[in-house]
Amino acid sequence: MLSGADERMVRRAAREVRAGMTVNLGIGYPTLVVDYLEPGLPVCMHSENGISGQGPALPFEQADRNLIDAGGAYVSTLPGTAFFDSAVSFALVRGGRLDLSMLGALQVAANGDLANWIIPGKYTPGVGGGIELAQKACRVVVLCTHLDKRGQSKIVAQCDLPLTAPACVDRVYTDMAVIDVTDTGMVLREIAAGLSVDEVIAATAAPLLIDENELATF
Amino acid sequence: MLSGADERMVRRAAREVRAGMTVNLGIGYPTLVVDYLEPGLPVCMHSENGISGQGPALPFEQADRNLIDAGGAYVSTLPGTAFFDSAVSFALVRGGRLDLSMLGALQVAANGDLANWIIPGKYTPGVGGGIELAQKACRVVVLCTHLDKRGQSKIVAQCDLPLTAPACVDRVYTDMAVIDVTDTGMVLREIAAGLSVDEVIAATAAPLLIDENELATF
Amino acid sequence: MINKRTSIEEAIAKIGDGAVVMVGGFGVPGTPFTLIEELVRQNPRRLTIIKNDANEAGMGVDHLLRNGQVERLVVSHIGLNPHAIQLKNEGRIEVEFCPQGILAERIRAAGAGLAGFLTDIAMETLLAEGKPRVELDGEEYLVERALEADFALIHAHAADPFGNLTYAASARNFSPLMAMAADTVIVEAENMVALGGIAPEAVHTPGPFVDHVVELQELSEAYGVVRR
Amino acid sequence: MINKRTSIEEAIAKIGDGAVVMVGGFGVPGTPFTLIEELVRQNPRRLTIIKNDANEAGMGVDHLLRNGQVERLVVSHIGLNPHAIQLKNEGRIEVEFCPQGILAERIRAAGAGLAGFLTDIAMETLLAEGKPRVELDGEEYLVERALEADFALIHAHAADPFGNLTYAASARNFSPLMAMAADTVIVEAENMVALGGIAPEAVHTPGPFVDHVVELQELSEAYGVVRR
């Protein structure tokens, strides 16, 4: 179950997805976005193990043993689904046909650098398709908690973890804020209902540009 | 209609094709080889426009407008035919899965150099798939008339025409002889019935190694 | 999944002067004759055409040549079109020849978002002239550049409204590669089927690669069997 | 077209100590569990395994790891197999990580007879360390090497005796690429069909790429839906 703040984050992030887009949802919070899309919105879900037009997840009883998404969940087809091999799947990503990639993060830096695949000496599972999804999607947004488990900000001036891809993130959705990465730095666009701007600033280890008049709540 | 000598050349060359091979037949004499194969021989004919297991040519009345070979002839399917795109088709060639390529020639040199695609200033149609078929098939044999239209030998010490691929030809079948390209030079293996060794030597502009005891007739 | 059906006029109108246009097909099969016809009618100039071949005289891309719309051809051969050879010899069009499989692979490389690849194909031929070389693990290779385009014109056997495609027999050839390699992909479809009308395993080109689908109302004679 | 049906014992017996073996599959779908089982039984040592992932603990290639047959893994991730992570951390196996699409593309490059390709993927990451770089048209790129293998182990949905293959749903993943990239390709088929039983347009891997086809007599539990 999502907390109220997390649920608001995911629901807000779902508004990124617009008609006609081809979208890849990474493991973690991004996967949940699909449950918050406007019903009937004509989007095409991509899974990097070789699916376009992926349908909803299925429970054990209805699962097809040959049909999983890249996160290992059993999924379904829709009218218009296509299957292809892994080379075609990443050709789609690197070739510029993936409109939107939603990813999790360990750290996002003020310039859009993303670290989400390795904590040297501690967490070394390999990168999967994460680098290409971060580096080559037309638009990259991150969904993550604002703070890590030890209370440290994931939004940082510079990543100290090894990068997934440099300057790739366009926007960050957290349980506390919506932040755009711009040429002049990070801009605070929205804050979670019930929080003050100062609380968000205090929880953020990167400089934030703020126009209080423009600031929305989500 | 083939002349008797040409027909013997093509018939002899057909014995190159053995059970289990994947074979590409180039335009000209090579195309005719298919008519001289042992019936029922389990071979797989490749056409570089995207066919494996290509079936026999069809007359106009029976032709499928979507099914031609690389030479533009209307062909048929067999049980076991597969269609694929041009990248897969040449992956098959370059990746080492084409057992035998039969090609025409303007010139073949003593070291196996092949020239068959351009006469600068005169004949410049482009190379098509010829370079890859010459350079990468596991075995490359040439079928050509021994002499060109002006009576010059096509079997030469060195090609003066631009190369298709260097040192690629394993064997040459002509209307006069069967010649192997070996590390030590060209070896005359067989001569056409009714010709003398001296006549073949006189018609050949490359040095020929000959062991008269081993020499066969075709 | 959105509906990408477009009128042929609107789709082809996107192609302006100087555009780089890939055209599917190997000989007749797979050549999008109807899209080409509309491209002749709308008449953008100074085009670069990337295609396996130049069709035959009086067919397909030869209409673009005759109409003076083509500045440059990138092909593997033009041997079946004496008119194209003549234009080349007279210096009225520029022709770049690629080995056929290298042409396919360069197109695919663009579609796969790669900058190029290393090969030994054609290294010791005229076609290697001017191409960069690099050494890798003690061997020298040619660097072949990815070949991308502004537009791809594709003939499909069947299409659904999202742009999932199938190709018939040897009409597949360069089409799936070109459909990956162009900024804007325009498809003419012999058969429009509903979403779901193509089984997911049977799709040859997945819909996300396709921008516009034009339904063919009829097949002109150009598509037919050629009597030789 | 010849008949490539082979017994599983005979096919796997070709794999000797030190072999480089590609294994299809992404998670459970496409993993050739039965061929892997026979590889464990025949027990060649010091293998290099190239696969997207290391399956889960107690499944698929993890049996090879547990049996001490694996010297080196080339994968995109091993996140679902804590046992593989442990072996790596203890220095008992060597692991090379590739970005997933680059792994696919390196395998395909070998299958396409290319030496390598130029890409900007992962250029500014740890994974670029030690890789050669070249400049092309003013931009710098990594050179990624073709990745070939002695053997590929492939699970097909259906096969004919010549080795034309189809794959089911997301079980396709790396299999068509690996089937092009290995010297000897060994296929386990859920369904054997007669020659002609797969329509020419529906073939996912053409027969010329395949060396041995093994018919699966039954599907073990490993192939089933995993309850999580």
Tab-separated table of N, CA and C in Angstrom, chain C residues 105 108 112 114-119 132 134 136-137 141 143 145 167-169 172 201 204, chain D residues 105 108 112 114-119 132 134 136-137 141 143 145 167-169 172 201 204:
chain	number	residue	atom	x	y	z
C	105	GLU	N	22.863	-2.511	-43.196
C	105	GLU	CA	23.392	-2.398	-41.837
C	105	GLU	C	23.560	-0.928	-41.430
C	108	ARG	N	20.142	0.191	-40.548
C	108	ARG	CA	19.773	-0.372	-39.259
C	108	ARG	C	20.502	0.322	-38.114
C	112	ALA	N	18.983	1.935	-34.860
C	112	ALA	CA	19.327	1.442	-33.525
C	112	ALA	C	20.061	2.493	-32.699
C	114	LEU	N	22.907	3.932	-33.164
C	114	LEU	CA	24.357	3.775	-33.123
C	114	LEU	C	24.980	4.771	-34.103
C	115	ALA	N	26.247	5.130	-33.865
C	115	ALA	CA	26.899	6.096	-34.753
C	115	ALA	C	27.485	5.411	-35.977
C	116	GLY	N	27.825	4.153	-35.854
C	116	GLY	CA	28.423	3.432	-36.968
C	116	GLY	C	28.902	2.079	-36.502
C	117	PHE	N	29.576	1.365	-37.402
C	117	PHE	CA	30.068	0.031	-37.030
C	117	PHE	C	31.380	-0.244	-37.756
C	118	LEU	N	32.057	-1.277	-37.293
C	118	LEU	CA	33.366	-1.660	-37.825
C	118	LEU	C	33.223	-2.934	-38.647
C	119	THR	N	33.762	-2.899	-39.862
C	119	THR	CA	33.642	-4.056	-40.744
C	119	THR	C	34.870	-4.161	-41.631
C	132	PRO	N	36.903	6.282	-43.019
C	132	PRO	CA	37.841	6.195	-41.912
C	132	PRO	C	38.146	4.743	-41.559
C	134	VAL	N	39.868	2.214	-38.395
C	134	VAL	CA	40.359	2.142	-37.013
C	134	VAL	C	40.915	0.751	-36.777
C	136	LEU	N	41.294	-2.354	-34.109
C	136	LEU	CA	40.691	-2.923	-32.903
C	136	LEU	C	41.325	-4.292	-32.687
C	137	ASP	N	41.941	-4.468	-31.530
C	137	ASP	CA	42.574	-5.740	-31.189
C	137	ASP	C	43.504	-6.222	-32.298
C	141	TYR	N	39.901	-2.053	-39.449
C	141	TYR	CA	38.535	-2.118	-39.969
C	141	TYR	C	38.126	-0.782	-40.573
C	143	VAL	N	35.299	2.078	-40.781
C	143	VAL	CA	34.173	2.597	-40.012
C	143	VAL	C	33.064	2.946	-40.998
C	145	ARG	N	29.409	4.564	-41.406
C	145	ARG	CA	28.557	5.482	-40.654
C	145	ARG	C	27.081	5.062	-40.717
C	167	TYR	N	4.818	-7.522	-43.688
C	167	TYR	CA	5.259	-7.465	-45.077
C	167	TYR	C	5.031	-8.829	-45.706
C	168	ALA	N	4.801	-8.845	-47.009
C	168	ALA	CA	4.587	-10.109	-47.724
C	168	ALA	C	5.905	-10.594	-48.322
C	169	ALA	N	6.192	-11.874	-48.129
C	169	ALA	CA	7.264	-12.584	-48.842
C	169	ALA	C	8.535	-11.736	-48.954
C	172	ARG	N	9.623	-7.737	-47.923
C	172	ARG	CA	10.086	-7.220	-46.633
C	172	ARG	C	11.394	-6.439	-46.818
C	201	GLU	N	2.843	-11.736	-32.112
C	201	GLU	CA	4.054	-12.456	-32.556
C	201	GLU	C	4.309	-12.269	-34.040
C	204	HIS	N	5.877	-7.455	-37.936
C	204	HIS	CA	7.234	-7.296	-38.466
C	204	HIS	C	7.837	-5.942	-38.099
D	105	GLU	N	23.084	-5.753	-28.609
D	105	GLU	CA	23.681	-5.255	-29.856
D	105	GLU	C	25.056	-5.882	-30.094
D	108	ARG	N	24.291	-9.282	-31.427
D	108	ARG	CA	23.835	-9.154	-32.802
D	108	ARG	C	24.997	-8.825	-33.749
D	112	ALA	N	26.019	-10.699	-37.054
D	112	ALA	CA	26.016	-10.020	-38.350
D	112	ALA	C	27.409	-9.924	-38.946
D	114	LEU	N	30.061	-8.400	-37.898
D	114	LEU	CA	30.715	-7.104	-37.720
D	114	LEU	C	31.711	-7.222	-36.569
D	115	ALA	N	32.724	-6.355	-36.573
D	115	ALA	CA	33.726	-6.422	-35.513
D	115	ALA	C	33.288	-5.670	-34.265
D	116	GLY	N	32.443	-4.684	-34.458
D	116	GLY	CA	31.991	-3.885	-33.331
D	116	GLY	C	31.203	-2.695	-33.820
D	117	PHE	N	30.827	-1.816	-32.886
D	117	PHE	CA	30.049	-0.634	-33.270
D	117	PHE	C	30.397	0.540	-32.375
D	118	LEU	N	29.968	1.704	-32.824
D	118	LEU	CA	30.274	2.953	-32.117
D	118	LEU	C	29.009	3.477	-31.448
D	119	THR	N	29.145	3.785	-30.161
D	119	THR	CA	27.975	4.244	-29.415
D	119	THR	C	28.395	5.245	-28.347
D	132	PRO	N	37.919	1.035	-25.751
D	132	PRO	CA	38.532	1.967	-26.698
D	132	PRO	C	37.541	3.048	-27.122
D	134	VAL	N	36.879	6.157	-30.171
D	134	VAL	CA	37.301	6.723	-31.456
D	134	VAL	C	36.491	7.976	-31.712
D	136	LEU	N	34.554	10.225	-34.550
D	136	LEU	CA	33.942	10.150	-35.881
D	136	LEU	C	33.183	11.453	-36.108
D	137	ASP	N	33.565	12.165	-37.160
D	137	ASP	CA	32.902	13.420	-37.508
D	137	ASP	C	32.816	14.369	-36.315
D	141	TYR	N	33.189	8.446	-29.499
D	141	TYR	CA	32.321	7.302	-29.211
D	141	TYR	C	33.111	6.172	-28.570
D	143	VAL	N	33.943	2.238	-28.581
D	143	VAL	CA	33.889	1.082	-29.471
D	143	VAL	C	33.426	-0.116	-28.645
D	145	ARG	N	32.737	-4.080	-28.704
D	145	ARG	CA	33.154	-5.239	-29.492
D	145	ARG	C	32.012	-6.228	-29.701
D	167	TYR	N	9.165	-17.973	-31.478
D	167	TYR	CA	9.227	-17.766	-30.042
D	167	TYR	C	7.875	-17.250	-29.576
D	168	ALA	N	7.535	-17.550	-28.334
D	168	ALA	CA	6.263	-17.096	-27.774
D	168	ALA	C	6.462	-15.791	-27.013
D	169	ALA	N	5.595	-14.827	-27.274
D	169	ALA	CA	5.474	-13.605	-26.460
D	169	ALA	C	6.834	-13.037	-26.066
D	172	ARG	N	10.891	-14.251	-26.570
D	172	ARG	CA	11.776	-14.038	-27.714
D	172	ARG	C	13.097	-13.399	-27.251
D	201	GLU	N	6.505	-16.271	-43.542
D	201	GLU	CA	6.491	-14.916	-42.976
D	201	GLU	C	6.543	-14.934	-41.446
D	204	HIS	N	10.730	-16.647	-36.950
D	204	HIS	CA	11.497	-15.642	-36.210
D	204	HIS	C	13.002	-15.856	-36.357
